[in-house]
């Protein structure tokens, strides 16, 4: 089923993100994890894609197992920063052969060696390409409530996002954020700029100190003082940090749902137990 149809029929939607294995020998344990998360019955699930090979091999396979074994619609991420046009076409063909109707079109992070594709510079080019060669696919894209780390300003980033959406995007999903006010301001400016597609709010339960450092560096998400207090108090106590992180994310979700968000998208970090605890806090609200 196409995500755009699910978003039209239901509000808010609940979706979970998982990542595929890096190596063949981890495939069956990651598949079990993804299926355990799918058993929580979200409206759909997304499966990430490694920009430079690696995990990209298994994205379509994990997505198709989720659909076949759990009957949960899946969206496969696809990056273009390190891919040729031919490789992108091959992935799109594989997705369609496996019955996957949804793709999250991404540029991907610039690799450390700086070597990038000569076929694509930005996700908007990938979106236009997918619309042309696989027009029946439902296309999602990424957005950044605090601005993409490379963008000179949020306003500039939103102007680029508008171009990407106009190239054929059906919905957008945000990078994680820790302060809902960032999301509400962003949404206001998006609508003002004429971006009208549904926006899914991405929330990550931070259960380990190391995750927060990575999130802040890679995603450009600024933790507010309230969150830093939890980190100060519980950062050295893994069990307490996990519980505090789950409660913090749950409170964010309660507020987002109360404010009529189109959908909430949870970065599960492949933790069915964490996804289940969060769901127990918001199940009735959904
Ligand atoms: P783009 O939309 O191309 O934007 C990248 C930058 O270029 C922005 O600063 C934008 O303002 C700027 N820009 C865009 N168009 C132009 C233009 N025409 N001229 C000048 N500047 C322009 N990464 C992975 O490797 N695998 C994944 O599975 C994955 N999943 C993700 C899921 C979500 C929901 C999100 C939010 C991110 C995900 N990422 C993933 C990370 C993502 O690949 C990086 O954030 C990447 O740096 C940007 O990708 P993008 O698709 O947003 O790029």
CSV table of C-alpha atoms and ligand atoms in Angstrom, one decimal:
chain,number,residue,atom,x,y,z
A,1,UNK,CA,0.0,0.0,0.0
A,2,UNK,CA,1.2,3.5,-0.7
A,3,UNK,CA,2.1,5.7,2.3
A,4,UNK,CA,0.2,8.7,0.7
A,5,UNK,CA,-3.0,6.7,0.8
A,6,UNK,CA,-2.4,5.8,4.5
A,7,UNK,CA,-1.7,9.5,5.3
A,8,UNK,CA,-5.0,10.5,3.6
A,9,UNK,CA,-7.0,7.9,5.5
A,10,UNK,CA,-5.6,8.3,9.0
A,11,UNK,CA,-4.2,11.0,11.3
A,12,UNK,CA,-1.9,10.7,13.1
A,13,UNK,CA,0.0,7.7,11.6
A,14,UNK,CA,2.5,5.7,13.6
A,15,UNK,CA,5.7,4.5,11.8
A,16,UNK,CA,8.9,2.8,12.9
A,17,UNK,CA,12.3,3.0,11.3
A,18,UNK,CA,14.8,0.1,11.3
A,19,UNK,CA,18.2,-0.3,9.8
A,20,UNK,CA,19.3,-3.4,7.8
A,21,UNK,CA,22.3,-5.6,8.6
A,22,UNK,CA,25.8,-4.6,7.5
A,23,UNK,CA,26.8,-8.2,6.8
A,24,UNK,CA,25.1,-11.4,5.6
A,25,UNK,CA,25.7,-13.3,8.9
A,26,UNK,CA,23.6,-10.7,10.8
A,27,UNK,CA,20.7,-10.9,8.4
A,28,UNK,CA,18.5,-13.3,10.2
A,29,UNK,CA,18.9,-11.6,13.6
A,30,UNK,CA,18.1,-8.2,12.1
A,31,UNK,CA,15.2,-9.7,10.2
A,32,UNK,CA,13.8,-11.1,13.6
A,33,UNK,CA,14.3,-7.6,15.1
A,34,UNK,CA,12.4,-5.9,12.2
A,35,UNK,CA,9.6,-8.5,12.4
A,36,UNK,CA,9.3,-8.1,16.2
A,37,UNK,CA,8.9,-4.3,15.7
A,38,UNK,CA,6.4,-4.9,12.9
A,39,UNK,CA,4.4,-7.1,15.3
A,40,UNK,CA,3.6,-3.8,17.2
A,41,UNK,CA,1.4,-3.0,14.2
A,42,UNK,CA,2.5,0.4,13.1
A,43,UNK,CA,0.8,1.9,10.0
A,44,UNK,CA,4.0,1.4,8.1
A,45,UNK,CA,7.8,0.9,8.5
A,46,UNK,CA,10.9,2.3,6.9
A,47,UNK,CA,14.2,0.6,6.2
A,48,UNK,CA,17.4,2.7,5.9
A,49,UNK,CA,20.0,2.6,3.2
A,50,UNK,CA,23.8,2.9,3.5
A,51,UNK,CA,25.1,5.7,1.2
A,52,UNK,CA,28.3,3.9,0.1
A,53,UNK,CA,27.4,0.2,-0.4
A,54,UNK,CA,27.4,-1.8,2.9
A,55,UNK,CA,23.9,-1.9,4.4
A,56,UNK,CA,22.3,-0.9,1.1
A,57,UNK,CA,22.4,-4.5,-0.2
A,58,UNK,CA,19.8,-5.6,2.3
A,59,UNK,CA,17.3,-2.7,2.4
A,60,UNK,CA,14.9,-4.1,-0.2
A,61,UNK,CA,15.1,-7.6,1.3
A,62,UNK,CA,14.3,-6.5,4.9
A,63,UNK,CA,11.5,-4.2,3.6
A,64,UNK,CA,10.0,-7.1,1.6
A,65,UNK,CA,10.1,-9.5,4.5
A,66,UNK,CA,8.2,-6.9,6.7
A,67,UNK,CA,5.5,-6.7,4.0
A,68,UNK,CA,5.3,-10.4,3.3
A,69,UNK,CA,5.5,-11.8,6.8
A,70,UNK,CA,3.7,-9.1,8.8
A,71,UNK,CA,1.6,-7.4,6.1
A,72,UNK,CA,2.9,-4.0,7.2
A,73,UNK,CA,3.5,-1.6,4.3
A,74,UNK,CA,7.2,-0.7,4.0
A,75,UNK,CA,9.2,2.2,2.6
A,76,UNK,CA,12.8,1.6,1.4
A,77,UNK,CA,15.2,4.4,1.7
A,78,UNK,CA,17.5,5.1,-1.3
A,79,UNK,CA,20.5,7.5,-1.4
A,80,UNK,CA,22.1,8.8,-4.6
A,81,UNK,CA,25.3,10.6,-3.4
A,82,UNK,CA,27.5,7.6,-4.3
A,83,UNK,CA,25.4,6.0,-7.0
A,84,UNK,CA,25.3,6.0,-10.8
A,85,UNK,CA,22.1,6.4,-12.7
A,86,UNK,CA,22.4,2.7,-13.6
A,87,UNK,CA,22.6,1.6,-10.0
A,88,UNK,CA,19.6,3.7,-9.0
A,89,UNK,CA,17.6,2.2,-11.9
A,90,UNK,CA,18.6,-1.3,-10.7
A,91,UNK,CA,17.4,-0.6,-7.1
A,92,UNK,CA,14.1,0.8,-8.4
A,93,UNK,CA,13.6,-2.3,-10.5
A,94,UNK,CA,14.3,-4.6,-7.5
A,95,UNK,CA,11.9,-2.6,-5.2
A,96,UNK,CA,9.1,-2.9,-7.8
A,97,UNK,CA,9.8,-6.6,-8.3
A,98,UNK,CA,9.6,-7.2,-4.5
A,99,UNK,CA,6.2,-5.3,-4.4
A,100,UNK,CA,7.6,-2.3,-2.5
A,101,UNK,CA,5.5,0.8,-3.4
A,102,UNK,CA,7.3,3.4,-1.4
A,103,UNK,CA,10.7,5.0,-1.5
A,104,UNK,CA,12.4,7.7,0.6
A,105,UNK,CA,14.6,9.6,-1.8
A,106,UNK,CA,17.7,10.9,-0.2
A,107,UNK,CA,21.0,12.4,-1.2
A,108,UNK,CA,22.9,10.8,1.6
A,109,UNK,CA,25.8,12.3,3.5
A,110,UNK,CA,28.9,13.3,1.5
A,111,UNK,CA,31.5,10.5,2.1
A,112,UNK,CA,34.6,11.3,4.1
A,113,UNK,CA,36.8,10.8,1.0
A,114,UNK,CA,34.7,13.4,-0.8
A,115,UNK,CA,34.1,11.2,-3.8
A,116,UNK,CA,30.6,11.7,-5.0
A,117,UNK,CA,28.4,10.7,-7.9
A,118,UNK,CA,28.6,12.6,-11.1
A,119,UNK,CA,25.0,11.7,-11.9
A,120,UNK,CA,23.3,13.3,-8.8
A,121,UNK,CA,24.1,16.3,-6.7
A,122,UNK,CA,20.9,16.7,-4.7
A,123,UNK,CA,17.9,14.5,-3.6
A,124,UNK,CA,15.7,16.7,-5.8
A,125,UNK,CA,17.4,15.2,-8.9
A,126,UNK,CA,16.7,11.7,-7.5
A,127,UNK,CA,13.1,12.5,-6.9
A,128,UNK,CA,12.7,13.8,-10.5
A,129,UNK,CA,14.4,10.6,-11.8
A,130,UNK,CA,12.1,8.3,-9.8
A,131,UNK,CA,9.0,10.2,-11.0
A,132,UNK,CA,10.2,9.6,-14.6
A,133,UNK,CA,11.3,6.0,-14.5
A,134,UNK,CA,9.0,4.6,-11.8
A,135,UNK,CA,6.0,6.9,-11.7
A,136,UNK,CA,3.8,4.6,-9.7
A,137,UNK,CA,6.1,4.7,-6.6
A,138,UNK,CA,5.0,6.9,-3.7
A,139,UNK,CA,8.0,9.2,-2.9
A,140,UNK,CA,9.0,10.5,0.5
A,141,UNK,CA,11.9,12.9,1.3
A,142,UNK,CA,13.9,14.2,4.3
A,143,UNK,CA,13.6,17.6,6.0
A,144,UNK,CA,15.3,19.3,8.9
A,145,UNK,CA,13.4,21.4,11.5
A,146,UNK,CA,16.7,23.1,12.6
A,147,UNK,CA,18.0,23.3,9.0
A,148,UNK,CA,20.2,20.8,7.3
A,149,UNK,CA,23.8,21.1,8.7
A,150,UNK,CA,25.2,22.2,5.3
A,151,UNK,CA,22.5,24.9,4.7
A,152,UNK,CA,23.3,28.6,5.4
A,153,UNK,CA,19.9,29.1,7.0
A,154,UNK,CA,16.6,27.4,7.7
A,155,UNK,CA,15.0,29.8,5.2
A,156,UNK,CA,17.5,28.8,2.5
A,157,UNK,CA,17.0,25.1,3.4
A,158,UNK,CA,13.2,25.5,3.1
A,159,UNK,CA,13.5,27.1,-0.3
A,160,UNK,CA,15.5,24.0,-1.5
A,161,UNK,CA,13.0,21.7,0.2
A,162,UNK,CA,10.2,23.4,-1.8
A,163,UNK,CA,12.1,22.6,-5.0
A,164,UNK,CA,12.5,19.0,-3.9
A,165,UNK,CA,8.8,18.6,-3.0
A,166,UNK,CA,7.8,20.2,-6.3
A,167,UNK,CA,9.9,17.6,-8.2
A,168,UNK,CA,7.3,15.0,-7.1
A,169,UNK,CA,7.5,14.3,-3.3
A,170,UNK,CA,4.3,12.9,-1.7
A,171,UNK,CA,5.3,13.4,2.0
A,172,UNK,CA,8.3,14.4,4.1
A,173,UNK,CA,9.8,13.1,7.3
A,174,UNK,CA,11.8,15.2,9.7
A,175,UNK,CA,15.3,14.6,11.1
A,176,UNK,CA,15.1,13.9,14.8
A,177,UNK,CA,14.6,16.9,17.1
A,178,UNK,CA,14.5,17.2,20.9
A,179,UNK,CA,12.4,20.4,21.2
A,180,UNK,CA,9.0,20.3,19.6
A,181,UNK,CA,9.1,24.1,19.3
A,182,UNK,CA,11.6,23.7,16.5
A,183,UNK,CA,9.2,21.4,14.7
A,184,UNK,CA,6.2,23.8,15.1
A,185,UNK,CA,8.2,26.9,13.9
A,186,UNK,CA,9.5,24.8,11.0
A,187,UNK,CA,6.0,23.7,10.1
A,188,UNK,CA,4.8,27.3,10.1
A,189,UNK,CA,7.5,28.4,7.8
A,190,UNK,CA,7.0,25.4,5.5
A,191,UNK,CA,3.3,26.2,5.1
A,192,UNK,CA,4.2,29.8,4.5
A,193,UNK,CA,6.6,28.8,1.8
A,194,UNK,CA,3.8,26.8,0.1
A,195,UNK,CA,5.0,23.3,1.0
A,196,UNK,CA,1.7,21.5,1.6
A,197,UNK,CA,2.5,17.8,1.7
A,198,UNK,CA,2.1,15.8,5.0
A,199,UNK,CA,5.0,16.1,7.4
A,200,UNK,CA,5.9,13.2,9.6
A,201,UNK,CA,7.6,14.2,12.9
A,202,UNK,CA,10.7,12.0,13.5
A,203,UNK,CA,11.5,11.3,17.2
A,204,UNK,CA,14.4,9.3,18.5
A,205,UNK,CA,14.4,7.9,22.1
A,206,UNK,CA,17.9,8.5,23.3
A,207,UNK,CA,18.7,5.6,25.5
A,208,UNK,CA,22.5,6.0,25.5
A,209,UNK,CA,24.7,9.0,26.0
A,210,UNK,CA,26.7,8.1,22.9
A,211,UNK,CA,23.5,8.3,20.7
A,212,UNK,CA,23.0,11.9,21.8
A,213,UNK,CA,26.5,13.0,20.7
A,214,UNK,CA,26.1,11.3,17.4
A,215,UNK,CA,22.6,12.8,16.8
A,216,UNK,CA,23.9,16.3,17.6
A,217,UNK,CA,26.8,15.9,15.3
A,218,UNK,CA,25.2,14.2,12.3
A,219,UNK,CA,21.6,15.5,12.5
A,220,UNK,CA,22.3,19.0,13.8
A,221,UNK,CA,19.7,18.5,16.5
A,222,UNK,CA,20.2,20.8,19.6
A,223,UNK,CA,19.3,19.1,22.9
A,224,UNK,CA,17.4,21.6,25.2
A,225,UNK,CA,18.5,22.3,28.7
A,226,UNK,CA,15.8,20.0,30.1
A,227,UNK,CA,17.3,17.1,28.1
A,228,UNK,CA,20.8,17.9,29.2
A,229,UNK,CA,19.8,17.8,32.8
A,230,UNK,CA,18.6,14.2,32.3
A,231,UNK,CA,22.0,13.4,30.7
A,232,UNK,CA,23.9,15.0,33.6
A,233,UNK,CA,21.9,13.1,36.1
A,234,UNK,CA,21.5,9.7,34.5
A,235,UNK,CA,24.3,9.6,31.8
A,236,UNK,CA,26.4,7.2,33.8
A,237,UNK,CA,23.6,4.9,34.7
A,238,UNK,CA,22.5,2.9,31.6
A,239,UNK,CA,19.2,1.6,33.0
A,240,UNK,CA,18.2,5.0,34.3
A,241,UNK,CA,19.3,6.8,31.1
A,242,UNK,CA,17.2,4.3,29.1
A,243,UNK,CA,14.1,4.9,31.2
A,244,UNK,CA,14.6,8.7,31.1
A,245,UNK,CA,15.1,8.7,27.3
A,246,UNK,CA,12.0,6.7,26.7
A,247,UNK,CA,9.9,9.0,28.9
A,248,UNK,CA,11.3,12.1,27.3
A,249,UNK,CA,10.5,10.8,23.8
A,250,UNK,CA,7.1,9.7,24.9
A,251,UNK,CA,6.3,13.2,26.2
A,252,UNK,CA,7.4,14.7,22.9
A,253,UNK,CA,5.1,12.3,21.1
A,254,UNK,CA,2.1,13.1,23.4
A,255,UNK,CA,2.6,16.8,22.7
A,256,UNK,CA,3.0,16.3,18.9
A,257,UNK,CA,-0.2,14.1,18.8
A,258,UNK,CA,-2.1,16.7,20.8
A,259,UNK,CA,-1.0,19.3,18.2
A,260,UNK,CA,-2.5,17.3,15.3
A,261,UNK,CA,0.7,16.2,13.6
A,262,UNK,CA,0.2,14.2,10.4
A,263,UNK,CA,2.2,11.3,11.7
A,264,UNK,CA,4.9,10.3,14.2
A,265,UNK,CA,7.9,8.4,13.0
A,266,UNK,CA,10.0,6.7,15.6
A,267,UNK,CA,13.7,6.0,15.1
A,268,UNK,CA,13.8,2.6,16.9
A,269,UNK,CA,17.5,1.9,16.6
A,270,UNK,CA,16.4,-1.7,16.1
A,271,UNK,CA,15.1,-2.0,19.7
A,272,UNK,CA,11.7,-3.7,19.8
A,273,UNK,CA,11.6,-3.4,23.6
A,274,UNK,CA,12.1,0.4,23.4
A,275,UNK,CA,9.5,0.7,20.6
A,276,UNK,CA,7.0,-1.3,22.7
A,277,UNK,CA,7.5,0.8,25.8
A,278,UNK,CA,7.0,4.0,23.8
A,279,UNK,CA,3.9,2.6,22.2
A,280,UNK,CA,2.5,1.7,25.6
A,281,UNK,CA,2.6,5.4,26.5
A,282,UNK,CA,0.8,6.6,23.4
A,283,UNK,CA,-1.4,3.7,22.2
A,284,UNK,CA,-4.7,5.1,23.3
A,285,UNK,CA,-3.8,8.6,21.8
A,286,UNK,CA,-3.4,7.1,18.4
B,1,LIG,P1,19.2,17.2,-0.1
B,1,LIG,O1,17.7,17.4,0.0
B,1,LIG,O2,19.8,17.1,-1.4
B,1,LIG,O3,19.8,18.4,0.7
B,1,LIG,C1,21.2,18.4,1.1
B,1,LIG,C2,21.7,19.8,1.3
B,1,LIG,O4,21.8,20.4,0.0
B,1,LIG,C3,20.8,20.7,2.1
B,1,LIG,O5,21.7,21.6,2.9
B,1,LIG,C4,20.0,21.5,1.1
B,1,LIG,O6,19.6,22.8,1.5
B,1,LIG,C5,21.1,21.7,0.0
B,1,LIG,N1,20.5,21.8,-1.4
B,1,LIG,C6,19.5,21.0,-1.9
B,1,LIG,N2,19.3,21.4,-3.2
B,1,LIG,C7,20.2,22.3,-3.5
B,1,LIG,C8,20.5,23.1,-4.7
B,1,LIG,N3,19.8,22.9,-5.8
B,1,LIG,N4,21.5,24.0,-4.6
B,1,LIG,C9,22.2,24.2,-3.5
B,1,LIG,N5,22.0,23.5,-2.3
B,1,LIG,C10,21.0,22.6,-2.4
B,1,LIG,N6,21.2,8.8,5.1
B,1,LIG,C11,21.6,7.6,4.7
B,1,LIG,O7,22.7,7.5,4.2
B,1,LIG,N7,20.7,6.6,4.6
B,1,LIG,C12,19.4,6.7,5.0
B,1,LIG,O8,18.7,5.7,5.0
B,1,LIG,C13,19.0,7.9,5.5
B,1,LIG,N8,17.7,8.1,6.0
B,1,LIG,C14,17.3,9.4,6.4
B,1,LIG,C15,15.9,9.5,6.8
B,1,LIG,C16,15.5,10.8,7.2
B,1,LIG,C17,14.0,11.0,7.6
B,1,LIG,C18,16.4,11.9,7.3
B,1,LIG,C19,15.9,13.2,7.8
B,1,LIG,C20,17.7,11.7,6.9
B,1,LIG,C21,18.2,10.5,6.5
B,1,LIG,N9,19.5,10.3,6.1
B,1,LIG,C22,19.9,9.0,5.6
B,1,LIG,C23,20.5,11.3,6.2
B,1,LIG,C24,20.6,12.2,4.9
B,1,LIG,O9,21.1,11.4,3.8
B,1,LIG,C25,21.5,13.3,5.1
B,1,LIG,O10,21.0,14.2,6.0
B,1,LIG,C26,22.1,14.1,3.9
B,1,LIG,O11,23.1,14.9,4.3
B,1,LIG,C27,21.0,15.0,3.1
B,1,LIG,O12,20.1,14.2,2.5
B,1,LIG,P2,18.8,14.9,1.8
B,1,LIG,O13,18.1,13.9,1.0
B,1,LIG,O14,18.1,15.7,2.8
B,1,LIG,O15,19.6,16.0,0.8
